[in-house]
Coordinates of C-alpha atoms in Angstrom, one line a residue:
M1 CA -12.8 11.2 -13.8
F2 CA -9.7 12.0 -15.9
S3 CA -9.3 11.5 -19.6
S4 CA -7.5 8.5 -21.0
P5 CA -4.2 8.9 -22.9
P6 CA -4.4 9.6 -26.6
P7 CA -4.5 6.5 -28.8
L8 CA -1.1 5.2 -30.0
A9 CA -0.1 3.0 -32.9
P10 CA 1.5 0.0 -31.2
P11 CA 5.1 -0.9 -32.0
T12 CA 5.4 -3.0 -35.2
S13 CA 8.8 -4.7 -34.5
E14 CA 11.0 -5.8 -31.7
E15 CA 13.3 -2.9 -32.4
D16 CA 10.4 -0.5 -32.2
K17 CA 9.3 -2.0 -28.9
L18 CA 12.9 -1.6 -27.6
A19 CA 12.7 2.1 -28.5
W20 CA 9.5 2.3 -26.5
L21 CA 11.3 0.7 -23.6
R22 CA 14.3 3.0 -23.8
L23 CA 11.9 6.1 -23.8
L24 CA 10.0 4.8 -20.8
R25 CA 13.1 4.0 -18.8
S26 CA 14.7 7.3 -19.5
R27 CA 15.2 9.6 -16.6
R28 CA 12.2 11.7 -15.6
V29 CA 9.9 10.0 -18.1
G30 CA 6.9 8.4 -16.6
P31 CA 3.6 7.3 -18.3
T32 CA 2.2 10.8 -18.7
T33 CA 5.4 12.3 -20.1
F34 CA 5.8 9.2 -22.4
Y35 CA 2.3 9.8 -23.9
R36 CA 3.0 13.5 -24.4
L37 CA 6.3 12.9 -26.1
M38 CA 4.8 10.2 -28.4
A39 CA 1.9 12.6 -29.3
E40 CA 4.3 15.4 -30.1
H41 CA 7.0 13.4 -32.0
G42 CA 5.0 10.5 -33.5
T43 CA 7.5 7.7 -32.8
A44 CA 9.7 6.6 -29.9
E45 CA 12.8 7.0 -31.9
A46 CA 12.0 10.6 -32.7
A47 CA 11.0 11.3 -29.0
L48 CA 14.4 9.8 -27.9
A49 CA 16.2 12.1 -30.3
A50 CA 14.3 15.1 -29.0
L51 CA 14.7 14.3 -25.3
P52 CA 18.0 16.1 -24.6
E53 CA 16.6 19.3 -26.1
V54 CA 13.3 18.9 -24.1
A55 CA 15.3 18.4 -20.9
A56 CA 17.5 21.4 -21.6
A57 CA 14.4 23.6 -22.0
A58 CA 13.3 22.4 -18.6
G59 CA 16.7 23.4 -17.1
V60 CA 18.2 19.9 -17.0
T61 CA 21.7 19.9 -18.5
Q62 CA 23.8 17.0 -19.8
Y63 CA 20.7 14.8 -20.2
S64 CA 21.0 11.5 -22.0
A65 CA 18.2 9.0 -22.8
C66 CA 18.3 5.4 -21.5
P67 CA 21.1 3.5 -23.4
R68 CA 20.0 0.8 -25.8
E69 CA 22.1 -1.8 -23.9
I70 CA 20.2 -1.3 -20.7
A71 CA 16.8 -1.7 -22.4
Q72 CA 18.2 -4.8 -24.2
R73 CA 19.2 -6.3 -20.9
E74 CA 15.7 -5.8 -19.5
F75 CA 14.2 -7.2 -22.7
S76 CA 16.4 -10.3 -22.4
A77 CA 15.7 -10.7 -18.6
G78 CA 12.0 -10.7 -19.3
K79 CA 12.3 -13.4 -21.9
R80 CA 14.4 -15.6 -19.6
A81 CA 11.7 -15.2 -16.9
G82 CA 9.1 -16.5 -19.4
A83 CA 7.3 -13.1 -19.5
R84 CA 6.1 -11.1 -22.4
L85 CA 6.3 -7.3 -22.9
L86 CA 2.9 -5.9 -23.9
A87 CA 2.6 -2.4 -25.4
A88 CA -0.4 -0.2 -25.3
G89 CA -2.5 -0.8 -28.4
E90 CA -1.4 -4.4 -28.9
P91 CA -4.2 -7.1 -28.9
H92 CA -3.3 -8.6 -25.5
Y93 CA -2.9 -5.3 -23.8
P94 CA -5.9 -4.9 -21.4
K95 CA -8.6 -2.6 -22.8
A96 CA -9.8 -1.7 -19.3
L97 CA -6.3 -0.5 -18.3
R98 CA -5.9 1.5 -21.4
D99 CA -8.7 3.8 -20.3
I100 CA -7.0 5.1 -17.1
P101 CA -5.1 8.4 -17.4
D102 CA -1.7 7.1 -16.4
A103 CA -1.9 3.6 -18.0
P104 CA 1.5 1.9 -18.2
P105 CA 2.7 2.1 -21.8
L106 CA 4.5 -1.2 -21.4
L107 CA 3.5 -4.1 -19.2
W108 CA 5.4 -7.3 -18.3
A109 CA 3.0 -10.3 -18.1
Q110 CA 3.8 -13.9 -17.2
G111 CA 1.1 -16.6 -17.6
D112 CA -2.3 -16.7 -19.3
L113 CA -2.6 -13.5 -21.3
T114 CA -6.3 -14.1 -22.0
L115 CA -7.0 -13.1 -18.4
L116 CA -6.0 -9.5 -19.2
N117 CA -9.3 -9.0 -21.1
A118 CA -11.5 -11.3 -19.0
P119 CA -14.2 -9.7 -16.8
T120 CA -12.2 -8.9 -13.7
L121 CA -12.9 -7.9 -10.1
A122 CA -10.4 -6.8 -7.5
V123 CA -10.5 -8.2 -4.0
I124 CA -8.1 -6.4 -1.6
G125 CA -7.6 -5.7 2.1
A126 CA -5.5 -5.8 5.1
R127 CA -2.1 -7.6 5.4
N128 CA -2.8 -8.3 9.1
A129 CA -6.3 -9.5 8.3
S130 CA -8.4 -11.2 11.0
S131 CA -9.6 -14.8 10.7
L132 CA -13.1 -13.5 9.7
G133 CA -11.5 -11.2 7.1
R134 CA -9.4 -14.0 5.6
R135 CA -12.4 -16.3 5.3
M136 CA -14.6 -13.6 3.8
A137 CA -11.9 -12.9 1.2
A138 CA -11.6 -16.5 0.3
R139 CA -15.4 -17.1 0.1
L140 CA -16.0 -14.0 -2.1
S141 CA -13.1 -14.8 -4.4
S142 CA -14.1 -18.5 -4.8
E143 CA -17.7 -17.7 -5.6
L144 CA -17.0 -14.8 -7.9
S145 CA -14.3 -16.9 -9.7
K146 CA -16.8 -19.7 -10.2
A147 CA -19.2 -17.2 -11.7
G148 CA -16.6 -16.5 -14.4
H149 CA -14.7 -13.5 -13.1
A150 CA -11.0 -13.2 -12.9
I151 CA -9.9 -12.1 -9.4
C152 CA -7.2 -9.5 -9.2
S153 CA -5.1 -8.6 -6.2
G154 CA -1.6 -7.6 -5.1
L155 CA -0.1 -10.8 -3.7
A156 CA 0.4 -9.2 -0.3
R157 CA -0.1 -11.1 3.0
G158 CA -3.6 -11.5 4.4
V159 CA -6.6 -10.7 2.2
D160 CA -4.6 -10.7 -1.1
T161 CA -3.2 -14.1 -0.4
E162 CA -6.5 -15.6 0.5
A163 CA -8.1 -14.0 -2.6
H164 CA -5.5 -15.5 -5.0
K165 CA -5.6 -18.9 -3.4
A166 CA -9.4 -19.2 -3.6
A167 CA -9.4 -18.1 -7.3
L168 CA -6.5 -20.2 -8.6
E169 CA -8.8 -22.7 -10.4
G170 CA -11.0 -20.1 -12.0
G171 CA -8.2 -17.6 -12.9
T172 CA -6.4 -14.9 -10.8
I173 CA -4.2 -12.0 -11.7
A174 CA -1.4 -10.9 -9.3
V175 CA -0.2 -7.4 -9.9
V176 CA 3.2 -7.1 -8.2
A177 CA 5.2 -4.0 -7.2
G178 CA 8.6 -5.5 -8.2
G179 CA 9.7 -7.5 -11.3
V180 CA 7.5 -10.4 -12.5
D181 CA 10.4 -12.7 -11.4
V182 CA 10.7 -11.2 -7.9
T183 CA 8.6 -12.7 -5.1
Y184 CA 7.4 -10.3 -2.4
P185 CA 6.7 -11.3 0.3
Q186 CA 9.0 -14.3 0.1
E187 CA 6.5 -16.5 1.9
N188 CA 4.3 -16.4 -1.2
A189 CA 6.9 -17.9 -3.5
A190 CA 5.0 -21.1 -4.0
L191 CA 1.7 -19.2 -4.6
M192 CA 3.4 -16.9 -7.1
R193 CA 4.6 -19.9 -9.1
Q194 CA 1.1 -21.4 -9.1
I195 CA -0.3 -18.1 -10.4
A196 CA 2.3 -17.8 -13.1
E197 CA 1.5 -21.4 -14.2
G198 CA -2.3 -21.2 -14.1
G199 CA -3.1 -17.5 -13.8
L200 CA -1.2 -14.3 -14.6
V201 CA 1.5 -12.2 -12.9
V202 CA 1.7 -8.6 -14.1
S203 CA 4.1 -5.7 -13.5
E204 CA 5.2 -2.5 -15.1
E205 CA 8.6 -2.6 -13.4
P206 CA 11.8 -4.2 -14.9
P207 CA 12.4 -7.9 -14.2
G208 CA 14.7 -8.3 -11.2
L209 CA 13.6 -5.1 -9.5
Q210 CA 13.1 -5.5 -5.7
P211 CA 10.0 -3.5 -4.7
Q212 CA 10.3 -0.4 -2.6
A213 CA 7.6 1.7 -0.9
R214 CA 7.1 4.1 -3.8
H215 CA 6.3 1.2 -6.2
F216 CA 3.1 0.1 -4.3
P217 CA 0.8 3.0 -5.1
K218 CA 1.8 2.6 -8.8
R219 CA 0.9 -1.1 -8.5
N220 CA -2.4 -0.3 -6.9
R221 CA -3.6 1.9 -9.8
I222 CA -3.1 -1.1 -12.1
I223 CA -5.1 -3.4 -9.8
S224 CA -8.1 -1.0 -9.9
G225 CA -7.5 -0.2 -13.6
L226 CA -7.8 -3.8 -14.6
S227 CA -11.0 -4.3 -12.7
R228 CA -14.6 -3.4 -13.2
A229 CA -15.0 -3.0 -9.4
V230 CA -12.9 -3.1 -6.3
V231 CA -14.1 -5.1 -3.2
V232 CA -12.4 -4.0 0.0
V233 CA -12.6 -6.7 2.7
E234 CA -10.7 -5.2 5.6
A235 CA -8.7 -2.0 5.5
G236 CA -7.3 0.5 8.1
A237 CA -8.2 4.2 7.8
R238 CA -4.7 5.0 6.4
S239 CA -4.1 1.8 4.4
G240 CA -2.9 1.1 0.9
S241 CA -6.3 -0.6 0.3
L242 CA -8.1 2.7 0.9
I243 CA -5.7 4.4 -1.5
T244 CA -6.6 1.8 -4.1
A245 CA -10.3 2.4 -3.5
R246 CA -9.8 6.1 -4.1
M247 CA -7.9 5.4 -7.3
A248 CA -10.7 3.2 -8.4
L249 CA -13.2 6.0 -7.9
D250 CA -11.0 8.4 -9.9
Q251 CA -10.9 5.8 -12.7
G252 CA -14.7 5.4 -12.7
R253 CA -14.7 2.0 -11.1
E254 CA -17.2 0.8 -8.6
V255 CA -16.1 0.5 -4.9
L256 CA -17.7 -2.1 -2.6
A257 CA -16.8 -2.8 1.0
V258 CA -17.5 -5.4 3.7
P259 CA -18.6 -3.8 6.9
G260 CA -16.6 -4.5 10.1
H261 CA -16.8 -4.1 13.9
P262 CA -16.5 -0.5 14.9
F263 CA -13.9 -1.4 17.5
D264 CA -11.6 -3.2 15.0
A265 CA -9.1 -0.8 13.5
R266 CA -8.8 -3.2 10.5
A267 CA -12.4 -2.4 9.6
S268 CA -12.2 1.3 10.0
G269 CA -11.3 2.0 6.4
C270 CA -14.2 -0.2 5.1
N271 CA -16.6 1.5 7.4
L272 CA -15.4 4.9 6.2
L273 CA -16.0 3.8 2.6
L274 CA -19.5 2.7 3.5
R275 CA -20.2 6.0 5.2
D276 CA -19.1 7.8 2.1
G277 CA -21.3 5.9 -0.2
A278 CA -19.6 2.6 -1.1
T279 CA -21.9 -0.4 -1.7
L280 CA -22.2 -2.7 1.4
I281 CA -21.2 -6.3 0.6
R282 CA -22.2 -9.3 2.7
G283 CA -21.3 -12.0 0.2
A284 CA -20.8 -12.7 -3.5
D285 CA -24.5 -12.4 -4.3
D286 CA -24.4 -8.7 -3.2
V287 CA -21.5 -8.1 -5.6
I288 CA -23.5 -9.8 -8.4
E289 CA -26.5 -7.7 -7.7
A290 CA -24.7 -4.4 -7.3
L291 CA -22.8 -4.8 -10.6
G292 CA -25.6 -6.5 -12.6
L293 CA -23.5 -9.5 -13.2
Q294 CA -24.5 -13.1 -14.0
Q295 CA -25.9 -14.9 -10.9
V296 CA -23.5 -17.2 -9.1
A297 CA -24.6 -20.8 -9.3
P298 CA -25.1 -22.2 -5.8
Q299 CA -22.2 -24.4 -4.6
P300 CA -22.5 -27.3 -2.3
A301 CA -21.3 -26.6 1.2
A302 CA -17.9 -28.0 1.9
A303 CA -17.5 -30.3 4.8
T304 CA -15.8 -28.6 7.8
P305 CA -12.4 -30.2 8.4
K306 CA -11.6 -31.2 11.9
P307 CA -8.5 -29.8 13.6
A308 CA -5.5 -32.1 13.5
P309 CA -5.3 -34.3 16.6
A310 CA -2.5 -33.4 19.1
P311 CA 0.5 -35.7 19.1
A312 CA 0.8 -37.7 22.3
D313 CA 4.3 -36.5 23.0
L314 CA 3.5 -32.8 22.4
P315 CA 5.3 -30.7 25.0
R316 CA 3.3 -28.4 27.2
A317 CA 3.2 -24.7 26.3
A318 CA 5.1 -23.8 29.4
Q319 CA 8.0 -26.0 28.3
R320 CA 8.4 -24.2 24.9
P321 CA 10.9 -21.5 24.3
Q322 CA 9.6 -18.1 25.3
A323 CA 10.4 -16.6 21.8
E324 CA 8.3 -19.3 20.2
T325 CA 5.4 -18.7 22.6
R326 CA 5.5 -15.0 22.1
S327 CA 5.4 -15.5 18.3
L328 CA 2.5 -17.8 18.5
H329 CA 0.6 -15.4 20.8
A330 CA 1.1 -12.6 18.3
R331 CA -0.2 -14.8 15.5
I332 CA -3.3 -15.8 17.5
L333 CA -4.0 -12.1 18.5
G334 CA -3.5 -11.1 14.9
L335 CA -6.5 -13.3 13.9
I336 CA -8.8 -12.2 16.6
G337 CA -10.7 -8.9 16.8
P338 CA -13.8 -7.5 18.5
S339 CA -16.0 -9.9 16.4
P340 CA -16.1 -13.4 18.0
V341 CA -14.1 -16.2 16.3
A342 CA -14.7 -19.9 17.0
E343 CA -11.8 -21.7 18.7
D344 CA -11.9 -24.6 16.2
Q345 CA -11.7 -22.0 13.3
L346 CA -8.6 -20.6 14.9
A347 CA -7.1 -24.1 15.1
R348 CA -7.7 -24.5 11.3
D349 CA -6.3 -21.0 10.5
L350 CA -3.2 -21.6 12.5
S351 CA -2.8 -25.3 11.6
L352 CA -2.4 -26.0 15.3
P353 CA -3.5 -29.1 17.3
A354 CA -6.5 -28.3 19.5
Q355 CA -4.6 -29.0 22.7
R356 CA -1.8 -26.6 22.0
L357 CA -4.1 -23.9 20.9
S358 CA -6.2 -24.3 24.1
E359 CA -3.1 -24.0 26.3
N360 CA -2.1 -20.7 24.6
L361 CA -5.6 -19.3 24.7
L362 CA -5.7 -20.0 28.4
S363 CA -2.5 -18.1 28.8
L364 CA -3.8 -15.1 26.8
E365 CA -7.1 -15.3 28.8
L366 CA -5.3 -15.2 32.1
D367 CA -3.2 -12.3 30.8
G368 CA -6.4 -10.4 30.0
Q369 CA -5.8 -10.2 26.3
I370 CA -8.7 -12.3 25.2
A371 CA -12.1 -13.3 26.6
R372 CA -14.2 -16.4 26.0
Q373 CA -17.9 -16.2 25.1
P374 CA -20.6 -18.9 25.0
G375 CA -20.4 -21.4 22.2
G376 CA -16.6 -21.7 22.1
L377 CA -16.1 -18.1 20.7
I378 CA -13.1 -15.9 21.4
V379 CA -12.8 -12.1 21.3
K380 CA -9.9 -9.7 21.8
T381 CA -10.4 -7.5 24.9
A382 CA -10.3 -3.7 24.5

C-alpha cells in the first residue's frame, strides 16, 4: 500500500480556494504534483508563482498557470449546478478518501454531504449485466443500505444502475467521470436527479465536462477510495470493475466477489478475483460477516409482481419491424447466460407482456440461441 499525501491546511477563504483550483487546473499538474508543490511552497499562491520556473527546469518553455478567469468560471458553474467545492482537510471532505496516495485535492459534491463520511461500501460490476447479476446487485445494495451503509457506485449501466436504485432510500453515492451536472449515460438522467436530491453525486472534474475514456480510471479510484470494501457482482476479465478491484487492494480496501458460471464471460473477472483470494459473497450476510459489520435485520420478502397482461390487440412478433425485433432479441440475450433464468423474471426485467416475450423466446429457440429447461427456465446456448 502506498503512503497518503502529506497533510495540508485547508483553504481559509474563497480566494484561497480559487488559488487551489487554479493550481490543480494548470497544465501538467495532477494530484501528486499538486501535493508536492504545496509541500514545497506552502500555499497555492506561492506554488502558482513558482510554476513557470519549475516547468522551465523540466524543459517546458513559455509555461503559464491556469488563468484566474477560467477557475472563476468553473467555480461559478459549480454554484449554478447546486454543487459545493470541497478541499482536502475541510470538515466535509471524506476522511477515507484522504488516505489514498492520489486523493483529489478538490472535489465537487452535489447533494447530502454527510454521506461522504458515512460507512460506505462499493457495489460495482458489468454494464451488460445478466438478469441474475442485476438482481444480485439490487438485493445486496438494498440489504446493505438498510443495515446503515451508504452504497457507492459509478452510475454506469447494468450493475451500477441497479445498486443505486436499490439504495436510494438509505443513501447512495454516485461518482461520475464527467462534471456533476453531466449525465452519462443519458438514460440515467432521472436516476441522477434522484441521487442528487436524496443522495450524493461526486466528481473531481469541472462542471460541464463530458466524460472521455481517460476519466473513468480516475473515477474508479474515488469509488474504491470512498469505500471500506468493494463488492464485485459481475465483471469481465479485462473490465473496468476489475481495475477498480485492483485499485481497492492498492488502497488497502477489502475486495469481495460474487461467483459466476464458468461459461459466462461476464463472471470471468469475479472468478479470477476469487481464485486470487477475494472473499466469496453469496448475499449481504456474507458481506456483514467478512467485514465484521452490524448484522442486517431480516426483511419481509416482497410479493413477486406478476408480468403485465398482454393487450388484446398486440401485433404478432412476425408483424413487427425487423429492426425492432433484432433490438429486442439483443436485449433478451443480454440478460441470459449459462445460468438458467426464469421466463417470468425475464418478463419483469424487460417490462414485456408474457405473450410477446414467449413469441420472441420461441424465435430465439428455433434459431438455436437459447434452450429451455424444466420449470420455465431459459439458458443461452454455447
